[in-house]
XYZ file of C-alpha atoms in Angstrom:
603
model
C 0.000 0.000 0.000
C 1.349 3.249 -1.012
C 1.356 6.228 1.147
C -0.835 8.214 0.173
C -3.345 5.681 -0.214
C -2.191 4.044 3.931
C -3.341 7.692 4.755
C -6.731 7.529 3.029
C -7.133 4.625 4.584
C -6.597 6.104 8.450
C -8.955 8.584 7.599
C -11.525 5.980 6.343
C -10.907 4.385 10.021
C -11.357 7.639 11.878
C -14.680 8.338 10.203
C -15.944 5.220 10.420
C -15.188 5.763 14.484
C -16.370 9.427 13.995
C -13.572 10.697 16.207
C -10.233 12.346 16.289
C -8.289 11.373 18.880
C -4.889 13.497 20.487
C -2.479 12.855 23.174
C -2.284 14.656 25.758
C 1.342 14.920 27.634
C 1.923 11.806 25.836
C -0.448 9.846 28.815
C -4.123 10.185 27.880
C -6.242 10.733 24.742
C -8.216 13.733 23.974
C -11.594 12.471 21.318
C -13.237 14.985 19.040
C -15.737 14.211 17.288
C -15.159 14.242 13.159
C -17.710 16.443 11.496
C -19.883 14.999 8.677
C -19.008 16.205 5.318
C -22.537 16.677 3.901
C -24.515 19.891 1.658
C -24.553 22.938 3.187
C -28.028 24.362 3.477
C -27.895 26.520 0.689
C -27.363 23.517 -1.572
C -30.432 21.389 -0.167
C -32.441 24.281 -1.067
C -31.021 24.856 -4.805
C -31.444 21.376 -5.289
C -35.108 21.584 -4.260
C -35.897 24.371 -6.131
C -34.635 22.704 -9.426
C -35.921 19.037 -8.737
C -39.102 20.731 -8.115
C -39.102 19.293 -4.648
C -38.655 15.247 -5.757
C -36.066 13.576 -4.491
C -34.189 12.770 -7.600
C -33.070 15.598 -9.961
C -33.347 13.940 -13.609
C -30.972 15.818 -16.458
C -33.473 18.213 -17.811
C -33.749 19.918 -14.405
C -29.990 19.888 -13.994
C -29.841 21.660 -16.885
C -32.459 24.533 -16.062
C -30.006 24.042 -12.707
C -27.137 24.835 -15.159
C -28.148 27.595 -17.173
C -30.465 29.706 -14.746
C -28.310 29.313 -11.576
C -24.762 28.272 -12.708
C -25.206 30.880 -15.644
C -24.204 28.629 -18.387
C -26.173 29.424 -21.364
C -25.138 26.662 -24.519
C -25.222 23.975 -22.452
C -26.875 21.191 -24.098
C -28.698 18.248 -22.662
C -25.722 15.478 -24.240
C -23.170 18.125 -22.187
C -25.786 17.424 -18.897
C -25.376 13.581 -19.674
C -21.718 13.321 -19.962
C -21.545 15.570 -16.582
C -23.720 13.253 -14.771
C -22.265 10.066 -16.148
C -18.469 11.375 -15.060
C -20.035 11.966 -11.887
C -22.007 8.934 -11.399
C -19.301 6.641 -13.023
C -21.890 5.065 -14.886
C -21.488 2.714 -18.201
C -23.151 4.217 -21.483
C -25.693 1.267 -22.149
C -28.801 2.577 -22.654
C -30.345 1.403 -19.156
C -27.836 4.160 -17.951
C -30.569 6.045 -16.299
C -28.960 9.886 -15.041
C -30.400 11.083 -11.628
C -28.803 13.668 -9.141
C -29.670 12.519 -5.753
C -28.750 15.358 -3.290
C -25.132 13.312 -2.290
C -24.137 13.472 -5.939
C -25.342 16.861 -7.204
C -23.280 18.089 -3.950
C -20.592 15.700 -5.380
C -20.689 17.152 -8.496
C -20.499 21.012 -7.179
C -17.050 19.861 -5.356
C -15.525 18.502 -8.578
C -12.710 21.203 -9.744
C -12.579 19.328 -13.477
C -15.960 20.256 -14.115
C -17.318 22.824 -11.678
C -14.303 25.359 -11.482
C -14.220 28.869 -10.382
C -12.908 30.170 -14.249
C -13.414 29.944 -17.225
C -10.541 27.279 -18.260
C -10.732 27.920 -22.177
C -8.766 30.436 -24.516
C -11.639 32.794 -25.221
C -10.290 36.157 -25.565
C -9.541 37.323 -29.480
C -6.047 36.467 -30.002
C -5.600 38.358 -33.341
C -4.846 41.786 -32.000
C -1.665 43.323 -32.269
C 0.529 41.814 -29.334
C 1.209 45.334 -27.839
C -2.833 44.876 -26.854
C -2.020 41.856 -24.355
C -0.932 41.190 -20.679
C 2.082 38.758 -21.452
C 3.172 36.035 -18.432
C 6.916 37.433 -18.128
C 10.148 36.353 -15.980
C 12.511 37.881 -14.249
C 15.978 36.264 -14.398
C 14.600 33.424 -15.222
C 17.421 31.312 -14.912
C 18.051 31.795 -11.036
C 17.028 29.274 -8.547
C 17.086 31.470 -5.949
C 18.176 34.974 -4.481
C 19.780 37.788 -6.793
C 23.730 37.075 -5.135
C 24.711 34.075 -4.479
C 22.224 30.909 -6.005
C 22.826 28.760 -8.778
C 21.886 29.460 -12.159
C 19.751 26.812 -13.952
C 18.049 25.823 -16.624
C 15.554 24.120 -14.213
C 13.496 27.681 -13.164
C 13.250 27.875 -17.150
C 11.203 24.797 -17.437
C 9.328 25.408 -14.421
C 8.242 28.338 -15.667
C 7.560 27.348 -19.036
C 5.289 24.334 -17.735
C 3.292 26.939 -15.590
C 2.872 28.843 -18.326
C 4.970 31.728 -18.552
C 5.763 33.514 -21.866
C 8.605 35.728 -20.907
C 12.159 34.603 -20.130
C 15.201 36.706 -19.360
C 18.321 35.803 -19.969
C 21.811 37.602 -18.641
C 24.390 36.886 -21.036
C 28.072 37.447 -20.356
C 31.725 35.972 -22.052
C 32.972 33.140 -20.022
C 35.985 33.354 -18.031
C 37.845 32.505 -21.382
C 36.226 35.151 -23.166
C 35.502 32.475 -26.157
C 32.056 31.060 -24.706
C 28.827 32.782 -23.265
C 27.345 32.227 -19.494
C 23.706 32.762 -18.309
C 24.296 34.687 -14.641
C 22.890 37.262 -12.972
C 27.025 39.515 -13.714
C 29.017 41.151 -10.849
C 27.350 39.051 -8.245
C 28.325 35.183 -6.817
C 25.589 33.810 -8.848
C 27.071 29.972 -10.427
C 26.669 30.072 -14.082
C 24.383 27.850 -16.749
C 25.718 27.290 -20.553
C 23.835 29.563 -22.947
C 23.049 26.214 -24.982
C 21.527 24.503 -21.997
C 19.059 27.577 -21.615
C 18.222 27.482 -24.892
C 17.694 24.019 -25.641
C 15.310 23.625 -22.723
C 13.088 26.279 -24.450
C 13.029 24.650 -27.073
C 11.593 21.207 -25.448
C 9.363 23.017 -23.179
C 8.481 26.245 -24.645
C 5.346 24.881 -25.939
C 4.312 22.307 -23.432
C 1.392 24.544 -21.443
C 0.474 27.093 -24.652
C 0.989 27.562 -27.788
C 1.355 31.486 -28.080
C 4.654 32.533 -28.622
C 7.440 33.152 -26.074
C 9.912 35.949 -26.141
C 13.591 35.477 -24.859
C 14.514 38.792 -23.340
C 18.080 39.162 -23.896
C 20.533 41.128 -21.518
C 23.175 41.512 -23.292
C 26.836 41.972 -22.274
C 28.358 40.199 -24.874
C 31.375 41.603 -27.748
C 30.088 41.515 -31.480
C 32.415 38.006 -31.734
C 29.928 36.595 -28.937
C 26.763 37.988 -30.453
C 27.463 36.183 -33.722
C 27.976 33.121 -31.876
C 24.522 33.815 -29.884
C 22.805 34.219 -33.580
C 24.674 30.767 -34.793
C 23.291 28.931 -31.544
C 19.480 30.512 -31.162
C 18.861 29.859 -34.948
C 20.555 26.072 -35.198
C 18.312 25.297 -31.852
C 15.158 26.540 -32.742
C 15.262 26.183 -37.033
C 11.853 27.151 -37.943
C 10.592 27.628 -34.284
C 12.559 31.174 -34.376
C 10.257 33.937 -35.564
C 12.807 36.219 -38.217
C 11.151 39.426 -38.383
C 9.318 40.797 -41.438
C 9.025 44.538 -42.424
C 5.950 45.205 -41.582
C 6.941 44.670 -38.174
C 8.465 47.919 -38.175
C 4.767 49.977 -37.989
C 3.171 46.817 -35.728
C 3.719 44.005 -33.549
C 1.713 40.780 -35.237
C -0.984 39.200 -33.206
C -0.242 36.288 -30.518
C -2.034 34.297 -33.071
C 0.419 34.879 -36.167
C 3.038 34.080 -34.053
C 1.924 30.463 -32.516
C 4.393 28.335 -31.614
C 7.285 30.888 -32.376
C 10.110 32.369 -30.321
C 11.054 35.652 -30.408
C 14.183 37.401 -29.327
C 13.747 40.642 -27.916
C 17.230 42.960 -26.757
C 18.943 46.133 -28.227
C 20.185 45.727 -31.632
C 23.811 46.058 -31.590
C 24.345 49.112 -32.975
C 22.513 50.761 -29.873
C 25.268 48.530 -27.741
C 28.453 50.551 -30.060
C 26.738 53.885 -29.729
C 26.711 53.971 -25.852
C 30.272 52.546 -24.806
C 30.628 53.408 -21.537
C 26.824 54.051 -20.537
C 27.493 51.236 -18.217
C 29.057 53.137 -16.167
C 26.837 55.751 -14.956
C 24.834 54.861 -11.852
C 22.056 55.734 -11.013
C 20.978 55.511 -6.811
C 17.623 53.910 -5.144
C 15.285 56.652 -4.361
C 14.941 56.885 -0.675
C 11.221 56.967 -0.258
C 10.559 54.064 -2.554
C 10.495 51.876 0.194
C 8.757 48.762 0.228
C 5.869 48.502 2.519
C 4.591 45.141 1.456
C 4.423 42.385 4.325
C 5.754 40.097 2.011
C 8.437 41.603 0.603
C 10.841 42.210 3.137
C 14.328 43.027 2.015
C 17.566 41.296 3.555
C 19.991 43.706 3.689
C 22.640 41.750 5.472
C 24.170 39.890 2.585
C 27.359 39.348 2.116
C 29.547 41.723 0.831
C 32.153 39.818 -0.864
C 31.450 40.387 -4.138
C 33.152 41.593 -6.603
C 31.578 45.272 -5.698
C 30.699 47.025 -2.719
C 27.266 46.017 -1.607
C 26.576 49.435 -1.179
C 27.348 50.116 -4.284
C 25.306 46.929 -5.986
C 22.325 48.084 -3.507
C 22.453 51.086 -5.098
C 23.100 50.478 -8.988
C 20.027 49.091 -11.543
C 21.900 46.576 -13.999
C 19.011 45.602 -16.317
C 19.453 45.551 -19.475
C 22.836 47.574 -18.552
C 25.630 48.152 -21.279
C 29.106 47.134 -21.287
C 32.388 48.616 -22.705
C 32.720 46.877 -26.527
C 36.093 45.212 -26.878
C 36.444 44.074 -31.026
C 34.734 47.085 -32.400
C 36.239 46.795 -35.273
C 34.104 44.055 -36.068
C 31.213 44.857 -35.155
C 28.982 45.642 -38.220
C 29.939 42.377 -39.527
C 29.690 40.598 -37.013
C 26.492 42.231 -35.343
C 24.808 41.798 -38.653
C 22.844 38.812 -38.111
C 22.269 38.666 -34.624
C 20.776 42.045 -35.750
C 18.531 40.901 -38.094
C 17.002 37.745 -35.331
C 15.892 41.434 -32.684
C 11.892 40.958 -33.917
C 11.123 43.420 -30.931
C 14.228 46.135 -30.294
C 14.383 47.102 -26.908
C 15.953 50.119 -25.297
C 15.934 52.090 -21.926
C 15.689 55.613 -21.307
C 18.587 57.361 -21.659
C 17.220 61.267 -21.988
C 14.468 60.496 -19.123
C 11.740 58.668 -18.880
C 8.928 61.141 -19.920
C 11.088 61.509 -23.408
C 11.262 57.941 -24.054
C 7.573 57.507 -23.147
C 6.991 60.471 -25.773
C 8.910 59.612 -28.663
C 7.425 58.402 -31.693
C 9.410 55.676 -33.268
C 8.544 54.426 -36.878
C 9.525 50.801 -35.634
C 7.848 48.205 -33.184
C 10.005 48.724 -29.959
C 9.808 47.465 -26.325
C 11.040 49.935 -23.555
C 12.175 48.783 -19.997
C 11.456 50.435 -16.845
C 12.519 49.450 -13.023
C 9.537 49.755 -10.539
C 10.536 53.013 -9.093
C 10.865 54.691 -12.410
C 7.607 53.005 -12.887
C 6.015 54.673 -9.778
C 7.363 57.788 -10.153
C 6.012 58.025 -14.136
C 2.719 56.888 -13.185
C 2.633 59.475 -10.181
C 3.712 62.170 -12.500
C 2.511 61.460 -16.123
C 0.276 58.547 -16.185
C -0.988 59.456 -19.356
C 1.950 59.517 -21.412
C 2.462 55.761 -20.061
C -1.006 54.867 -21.523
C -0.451 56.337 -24.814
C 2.993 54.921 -24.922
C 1.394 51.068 -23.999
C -1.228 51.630 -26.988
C 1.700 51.533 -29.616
C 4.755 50.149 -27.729
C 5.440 47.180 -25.627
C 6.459 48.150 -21.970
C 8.694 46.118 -19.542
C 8.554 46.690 -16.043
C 11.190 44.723 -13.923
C 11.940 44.676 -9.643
C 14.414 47.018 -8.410
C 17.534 45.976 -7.764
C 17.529 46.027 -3.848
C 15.499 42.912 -4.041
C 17.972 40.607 -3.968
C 15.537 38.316 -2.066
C 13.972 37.375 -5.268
C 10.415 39.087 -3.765
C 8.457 40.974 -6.152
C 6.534 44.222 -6.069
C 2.759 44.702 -6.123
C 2.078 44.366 -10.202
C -1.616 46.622 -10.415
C 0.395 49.880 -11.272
C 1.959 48.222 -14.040
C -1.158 47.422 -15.294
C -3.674 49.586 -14.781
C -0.932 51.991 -17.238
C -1.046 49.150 -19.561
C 2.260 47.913 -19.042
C 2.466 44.640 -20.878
C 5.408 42.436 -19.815
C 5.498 43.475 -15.739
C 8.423 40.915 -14.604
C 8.445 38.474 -11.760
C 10.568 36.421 -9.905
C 9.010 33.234 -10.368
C 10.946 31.280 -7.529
C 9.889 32.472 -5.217
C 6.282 33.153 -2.875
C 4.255 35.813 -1.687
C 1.228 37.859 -2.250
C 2.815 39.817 -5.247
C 3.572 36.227 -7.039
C -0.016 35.065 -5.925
C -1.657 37.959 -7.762
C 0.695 37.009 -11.045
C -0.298 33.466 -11.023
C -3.921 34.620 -10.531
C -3.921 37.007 -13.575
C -2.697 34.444 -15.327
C -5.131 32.027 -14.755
C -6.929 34.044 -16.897
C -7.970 32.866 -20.435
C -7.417 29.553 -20.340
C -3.515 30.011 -18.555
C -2.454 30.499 -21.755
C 0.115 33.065 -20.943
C -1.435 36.237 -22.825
C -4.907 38.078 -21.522
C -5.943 40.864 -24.158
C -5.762 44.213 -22.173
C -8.954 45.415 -21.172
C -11.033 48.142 -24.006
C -10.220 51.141 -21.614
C -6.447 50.886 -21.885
C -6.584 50.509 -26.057
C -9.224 53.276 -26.599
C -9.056 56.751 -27.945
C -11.456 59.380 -27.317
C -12.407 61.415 -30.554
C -9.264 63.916 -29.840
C -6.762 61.485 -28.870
C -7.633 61.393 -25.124
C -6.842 58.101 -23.503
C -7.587 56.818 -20.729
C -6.190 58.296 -16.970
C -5.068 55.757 -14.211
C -6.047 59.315 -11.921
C -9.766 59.509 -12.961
C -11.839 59.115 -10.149
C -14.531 56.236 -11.514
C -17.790 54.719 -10.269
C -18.522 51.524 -9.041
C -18.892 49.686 -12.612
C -19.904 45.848 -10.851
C -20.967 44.450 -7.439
C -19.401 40.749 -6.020
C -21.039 39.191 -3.780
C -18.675 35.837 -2.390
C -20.559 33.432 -0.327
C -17.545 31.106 1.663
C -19.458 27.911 2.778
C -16.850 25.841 4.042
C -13.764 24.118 3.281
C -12.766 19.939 3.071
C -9.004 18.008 1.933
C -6.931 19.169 4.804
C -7.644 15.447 6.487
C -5.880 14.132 3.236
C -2.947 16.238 2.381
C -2.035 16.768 5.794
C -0.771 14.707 8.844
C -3.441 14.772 11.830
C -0.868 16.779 13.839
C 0.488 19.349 10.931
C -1.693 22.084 12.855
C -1.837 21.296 16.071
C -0.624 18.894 18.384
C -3.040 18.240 20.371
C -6.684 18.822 18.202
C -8.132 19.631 15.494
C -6.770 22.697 13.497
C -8.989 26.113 13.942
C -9.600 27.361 10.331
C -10.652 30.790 9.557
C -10.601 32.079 5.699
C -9.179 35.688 4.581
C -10.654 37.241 1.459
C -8.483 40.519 -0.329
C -9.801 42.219 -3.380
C -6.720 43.473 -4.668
C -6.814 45.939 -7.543
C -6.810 49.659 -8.430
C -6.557 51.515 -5.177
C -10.392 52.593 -5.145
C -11.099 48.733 -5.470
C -8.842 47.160 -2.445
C -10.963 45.375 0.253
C -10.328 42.868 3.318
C -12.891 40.638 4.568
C -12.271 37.281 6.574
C -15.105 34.872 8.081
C -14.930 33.718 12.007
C -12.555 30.762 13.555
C -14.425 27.547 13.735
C -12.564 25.735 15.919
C -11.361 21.890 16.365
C -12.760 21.004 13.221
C -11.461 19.776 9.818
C -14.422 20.466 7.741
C -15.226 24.092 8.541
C -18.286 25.008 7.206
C -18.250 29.023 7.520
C -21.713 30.178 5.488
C -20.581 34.015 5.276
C -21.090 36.179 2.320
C -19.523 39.316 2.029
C -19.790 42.434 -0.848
C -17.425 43.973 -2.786
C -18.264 47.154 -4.621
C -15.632 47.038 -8.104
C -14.862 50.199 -10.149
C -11.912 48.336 -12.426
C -13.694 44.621 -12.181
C -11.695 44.050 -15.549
C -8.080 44.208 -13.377
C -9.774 42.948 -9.749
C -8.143 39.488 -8.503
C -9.967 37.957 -5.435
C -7.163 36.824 -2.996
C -8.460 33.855 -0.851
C -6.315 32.717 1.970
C -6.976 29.967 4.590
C -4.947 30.079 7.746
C -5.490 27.827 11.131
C -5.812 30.110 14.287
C -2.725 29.790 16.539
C -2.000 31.858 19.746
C 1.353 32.567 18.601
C 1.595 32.796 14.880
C -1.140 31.417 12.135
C -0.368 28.406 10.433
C -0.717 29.288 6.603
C -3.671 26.385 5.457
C -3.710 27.058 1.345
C -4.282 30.025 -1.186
C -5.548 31.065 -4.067
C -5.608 34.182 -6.461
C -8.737 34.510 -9.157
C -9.346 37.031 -11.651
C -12.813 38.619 -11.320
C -13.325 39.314 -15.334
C -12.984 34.953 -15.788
C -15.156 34.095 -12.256
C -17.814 31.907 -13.388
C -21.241 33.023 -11.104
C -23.174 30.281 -9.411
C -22.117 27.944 -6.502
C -18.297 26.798 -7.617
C -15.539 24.361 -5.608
C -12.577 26.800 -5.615
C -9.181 24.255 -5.316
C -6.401 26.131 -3.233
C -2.525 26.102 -3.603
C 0.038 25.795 -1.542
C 2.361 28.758 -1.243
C 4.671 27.804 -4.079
C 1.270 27.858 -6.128
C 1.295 24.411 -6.146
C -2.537 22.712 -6.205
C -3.139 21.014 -3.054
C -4.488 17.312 -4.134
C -7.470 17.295 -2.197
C -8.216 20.968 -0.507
C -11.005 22.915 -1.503
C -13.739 25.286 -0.617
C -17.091 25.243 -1.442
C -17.924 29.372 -2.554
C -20.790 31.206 -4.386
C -20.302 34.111 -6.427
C -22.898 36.356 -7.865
C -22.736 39.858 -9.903
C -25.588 42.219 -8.977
């Protein structure tokens, strides 16, 4: 017997006996008794109301159940059927007869496969120009851990790629012999990964979760000799999977569509890299009141400082995307030529100030990378121009450099400007990450959501939309949190607490544009497994299109509360009606067996 299914087993024992038991001071037992996991009220009464008060619910009644309550209109009564025999495990003969008893139409609302919170289809229109979409983007992808000192690998690639991500950063610099290229995060004790192992595990996994393309950021610190050996490498590794840019890209990006199953490279064209020897060495310090107030995001400061800078100075200094002194100039055009010519998106930073570079009107498709701070302090100061600038232009926002915990910064800003490619640490946990995988979820986790109409609209003189506007309350959520099951499974009977049952209690954010941001949590039901909770709360929505509902259950402890599972949704995909809401652990791995049972209703 395997373990997981010797644990099923003890759990099969301990409701059969209906009781928990706990030792106290190792001498004598303490019993609790195991709560039955049956329908909460609410769903006896729905279930009434649709089997007209009989005790079996037959499938055209499911499906007035289905469309009316559940709110989905096309279902057809062969889609009812093949619900009700995956729930009833029944053969297809035809003396297959399909009735919901009360037990199995409550079995079939806790079923994640087929009674999800979101939509779990691509559905949005894919053939827009690709400056119109939200893309699932990386931050030094490579890194398996903080920004110093941890290895680099092509293993956070693949995890990323498998969850879906779209976006992956590279750092390339020569190898010690100055006749091979590295992947590391330069001037830090970061171990490096071969360029060819990166690039070869796109390749076998770039595709695996979606098939919308994925752009390789490059950060380029490479001589002209290197980037022609870059070009030779990306285009004998990915042959027709590389996307060569046409001339018409030059006016517009092509759609996420046009470029399925495509790779694109996306850095500064050489010639930018010969024009600004020596930029690499300005500096540029950490604004002092950008400090991060997140209670996630903590900063550890006390690294150590033998690398091959000052920490001070690294603390201090923004290297993304940074330019190095050109050794081999001479042979450079040549050279630079056709790496040149694989660039489909040309990126740059802003060199005369951000409001300039935000302004500028380039005849060319071009991608423009901003840290966090710079981010901030455009959006306090010309939101605007960042909204006109995301309408034409692909815009990168990446964490500061004092982050060198891998956390991540709060990602609505980025956003609600229309900031397409806003760049995470993926190895990491947190809120911040939470909200990315939630967006994400979005339209069918296919790693691009279409940016909503407001951000890609012109008034009839050119006005665009302003992040500042104060806006009315566009949709009202109500959440209904009836209780929660699966922590008896994917958890020992002491995990929580020694000595009884855990105490859950669940915590419910709306996290969005400021006007939006809400925090509601139900009460502590104590000693219990199977908390059943039946609390609704309201959420009034002015930006529904960029809300994410943040659900959090933690067990109750004196000291310090035991995290119990998470979740992130995005409002725009929440599908209304009673739905069984799987939670993650705080990697944003899916728990095998916890759940809650929710309701959520527009009004």
């Amino acid at each position: 017997m395997s373990h997981d299914d010797d644990r099923k087993d003890r759990r099969r024992k301990n409701v059969m006996g209906s009781y928990n038991y706990y030792k106290m001071f190792g001498c004598f037992n303490r019993k609790f008794k195991i709560s039955e996991l049956g329908p909460p009220r609410d769903v006896i009464d729905v279930f009434n109301l649709y089997s007209m008060g009989e005790s079996e619910m037959p499938p055209d009644k499911f499906l007035r159940f289905l469309i009316d309550f559940q709110g989905e209109e096309g279902t057809t009564i062969d889609d009812v059927e093949r619900i009700m025999d995956r729930v009833l495990n029944l053969s297809l003969s035809h003396m297959t007869r399909y009735v919901f008893t009360v037990n199995d139409f409550f079995h079939y609302l806790l079923n994640d496969e087929i009674n999800g919170p979101i939509k779990t289809q691509v559905h949005h229109d894919m053939n827009a120009p690709l400056q119109h979409y939200f893309i699932y983007t990386g931050h030094n992808s490579y890194l398996t851990g903080n920004q110093l000192s941890s290895d680099s690998s092509e293993v956070p690639i693949i995890k990323a790629l498998q969850r879906g991500v779209r976006g992956i950063e590279l750092d390339l610099w020569p190898n010690n012999a100055k006749d091979g290229i590295h992947v590391l995060h330069g001037r830090t004790l970061t171990t490096p990964v071969t360029l060819h192992k990166c690039l070869k595990s796109i390749k076998e996994h770039a595709f695996v979760k979606s098939p919308y393309p994925v752009i390789i950021t490059l950060e380029d610190h490479l001589t002209p000799t290197l980037q022609a050996k870059v070009a030779e490498m990306v285009t004998s590794t990915f042959g027709d999977m590389l996307y060569f840019p046409k001339e018409s890209d030059k006016d517009e990006f092509p759609s996420p569509d046009a470029l399925k199953h495509h790779v694109i490279l996306s850095t500064k064209p050489p010639k930018e890299y010969l024009r600004s020897k020596n930029v690499g060495k300005e500096r540029s310090s950490v604004d002092k009141e950008d400090k991060d107030s997140s209670d996630d995001e903590l900063e550890d400061h006390k690294v150590s400082t033998s690398t091959s800078q000052p920490l001070s100075e690294f603390l201090g200094i923004d290297y993304e995307d940074d330019d190095d002194d050109i050794e081999d100039e001479k042979y450079g055009h040549l050279k630079g030529l056709e790496y040149k010519h694989l660039i489909a998106i040309h990126a740059s930073k802003p060199k005369n100030g951000t409001r300039k570079a935000l302004r500028d009107e380039h005849r060319k498709a071009k991608r423009l990378s901003l840290s966090e701070q710079a981010l901030q302090r455009a959006a306090n100061l010309y939101g605007v121009d960042i909204v006109r600038f995301t309408q034409k232009y692909i815009l990168r926002v990446f964490p500061k450099g004092t982050r060198v915990t891998s956390t991540n910064f709060r990602p609505l800003t980025a956003w609600m400007h229309g900031a397409q490619m806003v760049a995470f640490n993926m190895q990491g946990y947190g809120r911040s990450l939470w909200m990315m995988h939630g967006m994400y979820r979005s339209n069918g986790a296919c790693g691009y959501v279409r940016k909503p109409d407001f951000l890609l609209n012109k008034g009839p003189n050119g006005e665009v939309f302003d992040p500042k506007a104060a806006l009315p309350v566009k949709k009202t959520l109500k959440v209904k949190v009836y209780m929660g099951d699966g922590w008896r499974l994917d958890f020992s009977q002491t995990h929580f607490d020694a000595f009884s049952p855990p105490d859950f209690y669940t915590k419910i954010y709306m996290a969005g544009v400021p006007a939006d941001v809400a925090k509601k949590r139900t009460k502590v039901i104590g000693d219990d497994w199977t908390p059943v909770w039946n609390e609704e709360f309201t959420f009034s929505l002015r930006v529904p299109e960029l809300a994410l509902l943040e659900i959090v259950v933690q067990e109750y402890s004196v000291d310090k509360d035991d995290f119990a599972g998470q979740t992130c949704l995005p409002v725009s995909e929440l599908r209304p009606g009673i739905r069984v809401v799987p939670l993650h652990n705080k990697k944003g791995e899916k728990f095998k067996s916890v759940k809650l049972l929710m309701r959520f209703l527009f009004v």
